CSV table of C-alpha atoms in Angstrom, one decimal:
chain,number,residue,atom,x,y,z
A,1,MET,CA,0.1,0.1,0.0
A,2,SER,CA,1.5,3.4,-1.1
A,3,VAL,CA,1.8,6.2,1.2
A,4,PRO,CA,0.1,9.3,0.0
A,5,SER,CA,2.5,12.2,-0.6
A,6,GLU,CA,2.3,14.9,1.9
A,7,PRO,CA,1.0,18.2,0.7
A,8,ALA,CA,3.5,21.2,0.3
A,9,ASP,CA,4.0,23.2,3.4
A,10,SER,CA,2.7,26.6,2.3
A,11,SER,CA,4.2,27.8,5.2
A,12,GLN,CA,7.8,27.5,3.9
A,13,PRO,CA,9.4,30.2,2.0
A,14,ALA,CA,9.9,29.9,-1.6
A,15,VAL,CA,13.5,29.1,-2.8
A,16,ALA,CA,15.1,31.4,-5.5
A,17,THR,CA,16.0,29.3,-8.5
A,18,ALA,CA,17.5,32.0,-11.0
A,19,VAL,CA,20.5,31.4,-12.8
A,20,PRO,CA,23.0,34.5,-12.9
A,21,PRO,CA,23.9,35.7,-16.4
A,22,GLY,CA,27.1,34.1,-17.9
A,23,HIS,CA,26.7,30.7,-16.1
A,24,ALA,CA,27.4,27.7,-18.1
A,25,VAL,CA,23.7,26.6,-17.9
A,26,VAL,CA,22.8,30.0,-19.6
A,27,ALA,CA,25.4,29.5,-22.4
A,28,ARG,CA,24.2,26.0,-23.5
A,29,GLU,CA,20.6,27.4,-23.9
A,30,LYS,CA,19.6,28.3,-27.5
A,31,GLN,CA,19.6,32.1,-27.8
A,32,ILE,CA,16.6,33.7,-29.4
A,33,PRO,CA,18.0,36.4,-31.7
A,34,GLU,CA,16.3,39.9,-31.8
A,35,ASN,CA,14.2,40.9,-34.7
A,36,GLY,CA,16.1,41.9,-37.7
A,37,ASN,CA,19.3,39.8,-36.6
A,38,GLU,CA,18.2,36.5,-37.5
A,39,ILE,CA,20.9,34.3,-39.0
A,40,ILE,CA,20.1,33.3,-42.6
A,41,SER,CA,20.0,29.7,-43.5
A,42,LEU,CA,22.8,28.8,-46.0
A,43,TRP,CA,20.6,26.4,-48.1
A,44,PRO,CA,18.1,29.0,-49.8
A,45,THR,CA,21.2,31.3,-50.4
A,46,THR,CA,23.0,28.3,-52.3
A,47,ILE,CA,19.9,27.4,-54.1
A,48,ILE,CA,19.2,31.0,-55.4
A,49,CYS,CA,23.0,31.5,-56.4
A,50,GLY,CA,22.8,28.2,-58.3
A,51,ALA,CA,19.7,29.2,-60.3
A,52,LEU,CA,21.2,32.6,-61.0
A,53,LEU,CA,24.5,30.9,-62.3
A,54,LEU,CA,22.4,28.5,-64.6
A,55,LEU,CA,20.3,31.3,-65.9
A,56,ALA,CA,23.5,33.3,-66.8
A,57,GLY,CA,24.8,30.5,-68.7
A,58,PHE,CA,21.6,29.8,-70.5
A,59,ILE,CA,21.5,33.5,-71.7
A,60,LEU,CA,25.0,33.4,-72.7
A,61,ASP,CA,24.6,30.1,-74.9
A,62,TYR,CA,21.2,30.9,-76.1
A,63,GLY,CA,20.7,34.6,-76.0
A,64,GLY,CA,21.7,35.1,-79.8
A,65,ASP,CA,23.4,38.3,-80.7
A,66,HIS,CA,21.8,40.4,-78.0
A,67,LEU,CA,25.1,40.8,-76.2
A,68,SER,CA,27.4,40.9,-79.4
A,69,TYR,CA,29.2,44.0,-80.5
A,70,GLY,CA,27.4,44.1,-83.8
A,71,SER,CA,23.9,44.4,-82.2
A,72,LEU,CA,24.9,47.0,-79.8
A,73,PHE,CA,26.9,49.3,-82.1
A,74,ARG,CA,25.6,50.6,-85.6
A,75,GLU,CA,27.3,49.5,-88.7
A,76,GLY,CA,30.1,52.0,-89.6
A,77,TYR,CA,30.5,53.7,-86.4
A,78,VAL,CA,34.0,53.4,-85.0
A,79,ARG,CA,35.8,54.5,-81.7
A,80,ARG,CA,36.4,58.3,-81.7
A,81,THR,CA,39.9,59.2,-82.2
A,82,PRO,CA,41.5,61.3,-79.4
A,83,PRO,CA,42.4,64.9,-80.2
A,84,GLY,CA,45.9,65.3,-81.4
A,85,SER,CA,46.2,61.7,-82.6
A,86,VAL,CA,45.9,60.0,-86.1
A,87,ALA,CA,43.1,57.4,-86.6
A,88,THR,CA,44.5,54.0,-87.7
A,89,PRO,CA,42.5,52.8,-90.9
A,90,LEU,CA,41.0,49.5,-91.1
A,91,PRO,CA,42.9,47.1,-93.3
A,92,PRO,CA,41.5,47.1,-96.9
A,93,LYS,CA,39.6,44.3,-98.2
A,94,THR,CA,38.7,43.2,-101.9
A,95,ALA,CA,35.8,44.8,-103.2
A,96,LEU,CA,34.1,41.5,-103.4
A,97,GLU,CA,34.7,40.5,-99.8
A,98,ALA,CA,33.8,44.2,-98.5
A,99,TYR,CA,30.5,44.2,-100.5
A,100,MET,CA,29.6,40.7,-99.4
A,101,ALA,CA,30.2,41.5,-95.8
A,102,ARG,CA,28.0,44.5,-96.1
A,103,GLY,CA,25.2,42.3,-97.9
A,104,LYS,CA,25.5,39.3,-95.5
A,105,LYS,CA,24.2,41.8,-92.7
A,106,VAL,CA,21.5,42.7,-94.8
A,107,PHE,CA,20.5,39.4,-95.8
A,108,GLU,CA,20.3,38.4,-91.9
A,109,GLY,CA,18.4,41.3,-91.2
A,110,LYS,CA,15.7,41.4,-94.1
A,111,CYS,CA,15.8,38.1,-96.2
A,112,ILE,CA,16.7,35.2,-93.8
A,113,THR,CA,13.1,34.9,-92.3
A,114,CYS,CA,11.6,34.0,-95.7
A,115,HIS,CA,14.2,32.7,-97.9
A,116,GLY,CA,15.9,30.9,-94.9
A,117,PRO,CA,19.5,30.7,-94.0
A,118,ASP,CA,20.6,28.7,-97.1
A,119,ALA,CA,18.3,30.9,-99.3
A,120,LYS,CA,16.4,28.0,-100.5
A,121,GLY,CA,12.9,29.2,-99.4
A,122,ASN,CA,10.3,26.4,-98.7
A,123,GLY,CA,9.4,25.6,-102.2
A,124,SER,CA,5.7,26.9,-101.9
A,125,THR,CA,5.5,30.3,-100.5
A,126,TYR,CA,9.0,31.5,-100.6
A,127,PRO,CA,11.1,30.8,-103.7
A,128,SER,CA,14.7,29.7,-103.8
A,129,LEU,CA,17.5,32.2,-104.5
A,130,VAL,CA,19.9,29.2,-105.3
A,131,GLY,CA,20.4,29.2,-109.1
A,132,SER,CA,17.7,31.7,-109.7
A,133,ALA,CA,17.6,33.5,-112.9
A,134,TRP,CA,16.0,36.4,-111.2
A,135,ALA,CA,18.9,36.8,-108.9
A,136,ASN,CA,21.7,35.8,-111.2
A,137,GLY,CA,20.3,37.4,-114.3
A,138,GLU,CA,20.2,41.4,-115.2
A,139,THR,CA,21.2,43.5,-112.5
A,140,GLU,CA,18.4,46.2,-112.9
A,141,ARG,CA,15.5,43.5,-112.8
A,142,PHE,CA,16.9,42.0,-109.6
A,143,ALA,CA,17.5,45.6,-108.1
A,144,MET,CA,13.7,46.4,-108.9
A,145,ILE,CA,12.5,43.2,-107.2
A,146,ILE,CA,14.5,44.0,-103.9
A,147,LEU,CA,13.5,47.6,-103.8
A,148,ASN,CA,9.8,47.2,-104.7
A,149,GLY,CA,8.8,43.8,-104.0
A,150,LEU,CA,7.1,41.3,-106.3
A,151,GLN,CA,3.9,39.7,-106.9
A,152,GLY,CA,2.3,37.3,-109.4
A,153,LYS,CA,3.6,34.6,-111.4
A,154,ILE,CA,7.3,34.6,-111.7
A,155,SER,CA,8.5,31.2,-113.4
A,156,ASN,CA,6.8,28.4,-115.0
A,157,GLY,CA,3.3,29.9,-114.2
A,158,ARG,CA,3.9,29.4,-110.6
A,159,ILE,CA,2.7,31.9,-108.0
A,160,TYR,CA,4.5,32.4,-104.8
A,161,GLY,CA,3.7,34.7,-101.9
A,162,VAL,CA,3.9,38.4,-102.3
A,163,MET,CA,7.3,39.6,-101.6
A,164,PRO,CA,7.1,42.8,-99.6
A,165,PRO,CA,9.4,45.8,-100.7
A,166,GLN,CA,12.8,45.9,-99.1
A,167,GLY,CA,14.0,49.2,-100.2
A,168,ILE,CA,12.4,51.4,-97.5
A,169,GLY,CA,15.3,52.8,-95.4
A,170,MET,CA,17.9,51.0,-97.5
A,171,THR,CA,21.0,52.7,-98.4
A,172,PRO,CA,22.8,52.3,-101.9
A,173,GLU,CA,25.6,50.6,-100.1
A,174,GLU,CA,23.2,48.1,-98.6
A,175,LEU,CA,21.3,47.5,-101.9
A,176,ALA,CA,24.9,46.9,-103.6
A,177,GLY,CA,26.0,44.6,-100.6
A,178,ILE,CA,22.6,42.3,-100.7
A,179,MET,CA,22.9,42.0,-104.5
A,180,THR,CA,26.5,41.0,-104.6
A,181,TYR,CA,26.1,38.7,-101.7
A,182,VAL,CA,23.4,36.8,-103.3
A,183,ARG,CA,25.0,36.5,-106.7
A,184,ASN,CA,28.2,35.2,-105.2
A,185,TYR,CA,26.9,33.0,-102.2
A,186,PHE,CA,24.6,30.0,-101.7
A,187,GLY,CA,26.1,28.3,-104.7
A,188,ASN,CA,25.8,31.3,-107.1
A,189,THR,CA,29.1,32.3,-108.6
A,190,LYS,CA,28.6,35.3,-110.8
A,191,GLY,CA,31.8,36.8,-109.5
A,192,ASP,CA,30.8,40.4,-110.2
A,193,VAL,CA,30.4,43.2,-107.9
A,194,ILE,CA,27.4,45.6,-107.8
A,195,THR,CA,28.7,48.9,-106.6
A,196,SER,CA,27.1,51.7,-104.7
A,197,GLU,CA,27.2,53.8,-107.9
A,198,MET,CA,25.1,51.1,-109.7
A,199,ALA,CA,22.8,51.0,-106.7
A,200,LYS,CA,22.2,54.7,-106.6
A,201,ALA,CA,21.2,54.4,-110.4
A,202,ALA,CA,18.8,51.7,-109.5
A,203,MET,CA,17.1,53.9,-106.9
A,204,LYS,CA,16.6,56.6,-109.4
A,205,ILE,CA,15.2,54.2,-111.9
A,206,SER,CA,12.9,52.7,-109.3
A,207,ALA,CA,11.6,56.1,-108.2
A,208,ALA,CA,10.7,57.1,-111.9
A,209,ARG,CA,8.5,53.9,-112.4
A,210,LYS,CA,5.1,54.8,-113.7
A,211,ASN,CA,3.8,52.4,-111.0
A,212,ALA,CA,6.2,53.7,-108.3
A,213,GLY,CA,5.2,52.7,-104.8
A,214,GLN,CA,3.5,49.5,-106.0
A,215,SER,CA,5.2,46.0,-106.2
A,216,VAL,CA,6.6,44.9,-109.5
A,217,THR,CA,5.3,42.1,-111.7
A,218,ALA,CA,6.9,39.7,-114.2
A,219,GLU,CA,5.2,41.6,-116.9
A,220,GLU,CA,6.8,44.9,-116.0
A,221,LEU,CA,10.1,43.5,-115.4
A,222,THR,CA,10.2,41.8,-118.7
A,223,ALA,CA,9.1,44.9,-120.5
A,224,ASP,CA,11.2,47.6,-118.9
A,225,HIS,CA,14.1,46.2,-116.7
A,226,VAL,CA,15.8,43.3,-118.4
A,227,LYS,CA,19.0,45.3,-118.6
A,228,ALA,CA,22.3,45.8,-116.5
A,229,LEU,CA,22.4,48.8,-114.1
A,230,PRO,CA,24.4,51.7,-115.4
A,231,GLY,CA,27.7,52.4,-113.6
A,232,ASN,CA,31.5,51.6,-114.0
A,233,PRO,CA,32.3,48.3,-113.1
A,234,VAL,CA,34.8,47.4,-110.4
A,235,ASP,CA,37.2,44.3,-110.5
A,236,ALA,CA,36.4,42.2,-107.7
A,237,THR,CA,39.9,42.2,-106.5
A,238,THR,CA,40.0,45.9,-106.2
A,239,LEU,CA,41.2,46.8,-102.6
A,240,VAL,CA,38.4,49.0,-100.9
A,241,ASP,CA,37.9,50.6,-97.5
A,242,PRO,CA,35.7,48.2,-95.7
A,243,LEU,CA,33.6,51.2,-94.1
A,244,THR,CA,33.2,53.5,-97.3
A,245,LEU,CA,33.5,50.7,-99.9
A,246,GLU,CA,35.8,53.2,-101.8
A,247,PRO,CA,38.9,52.1,-103.5
A,248,VAL,CA,41.8,52.7,-101.3
A,249,GLN,CA,43.8,54.6,-103.8
A,250,ALA,CA,40.9,57.1,-104.6
A,251,ALA,CA,40.2,57.5,-100.9
A,252,ALA,CA,43.6,58.6,-100.2
A,253,ALA,CA,43.6,61.1,-103.1
A,254,THR,CA,40.4,62.7,-101.9
A,255,ALA,CA,41.3,62.6,-98.2
A,256,PRO,CA,41.9,66.0,-96.5
A,257,ALA,CA,45.3,66.9,-95.3
A,258,LYS,CA,46.0,65.8,-91.9
A,259,ALA,CA,46.6,68.5,-89.2
A,260,PRO,CA,49.9,68.4,-87.5
A,261,VAL,CA,50.0,67.0,-84.1
A,262,PRO,CA,50.5,69.4,-81.3
A,263,GLY,CA,54.2,69.5,-80.1
A,264,ALA,CA,55.5,67.3,-83.3
A,265,ALA,CA,58.3,68.6,-85.0
A,266,VAL,CA,57.5,70.5,-88.5
A,267,ALA,CA,59.9,70.6,-91.4
A,268,PRO,CA,60.8,73.9,-92.6
A,269,ALA,CA,59.6,74.9,-96.0
A,270,ALA,CA,62.1,74.3,-98.8
A,271,SER,CA,63.9,77.7,-99.9
A,272,PRO,CA,63.4,78.5,-103.5
A,273,ALA,CA,66.3,77.5,-105.8
A,274,PRO,CA,68.5,80.7,-106.8
A,275,LYS,CA,67.8,82.0,-110.2
A,276,THR,CA,70.7,81.6,-112.7
A,277,PRO,CA,71.7,84.5,-114.6
């Protein structure tokens, strides 16, 4: 038989059990930090940093050309030359290389969506430019198609989708470049260069059409534009400035005289030769 516990004697004074600060018992207890001073767990931080690294890698691999120099700076813009120094010209290229480089950029910006990266089109809506008589034939006809667009039957009675005009905002250098590029790439081997002078003539011819502002048709092209563009031809191997597309010798002859660099020694003018009696 168990003995019942005796009730607590309420007459006895309470014993203090408080532990002084700094005691070992207090040090073992988990401290509750104040609001705003909580310790951040490393796991969420690690996961967030890892996700950011994966996202950065994805952007660099699949971000296209959004971070490339060519997409951030307009074509033809170069670094400003500091005052008192002489700009170093870019090395010249052959006319064929320079015009094709200009045309490649135009093709990728205006033509690749419809004709595809290989210029073969899709066989139904967009025609192929590979071996095309319209691209490799008379240059005036080809220029009219690019500048004004094309609609209707174009070959063997076949009707493709309407080609929208590409001449809006196009410069003569860009027109010359895209024509040269298409005629000498994608298996096309014309070997000629359509110059800026020829492209300027094409734009004047296009503006003077009786149906200016409307797309050309095969009938109009055959009746009015089966001819070569006027202009002096340029040998494909001629060296030109890659920015201006001018022959390097002509550019040097027309370049303004360079101002002397401050502090540089200047040779004295030659004395006139004495007159002989």
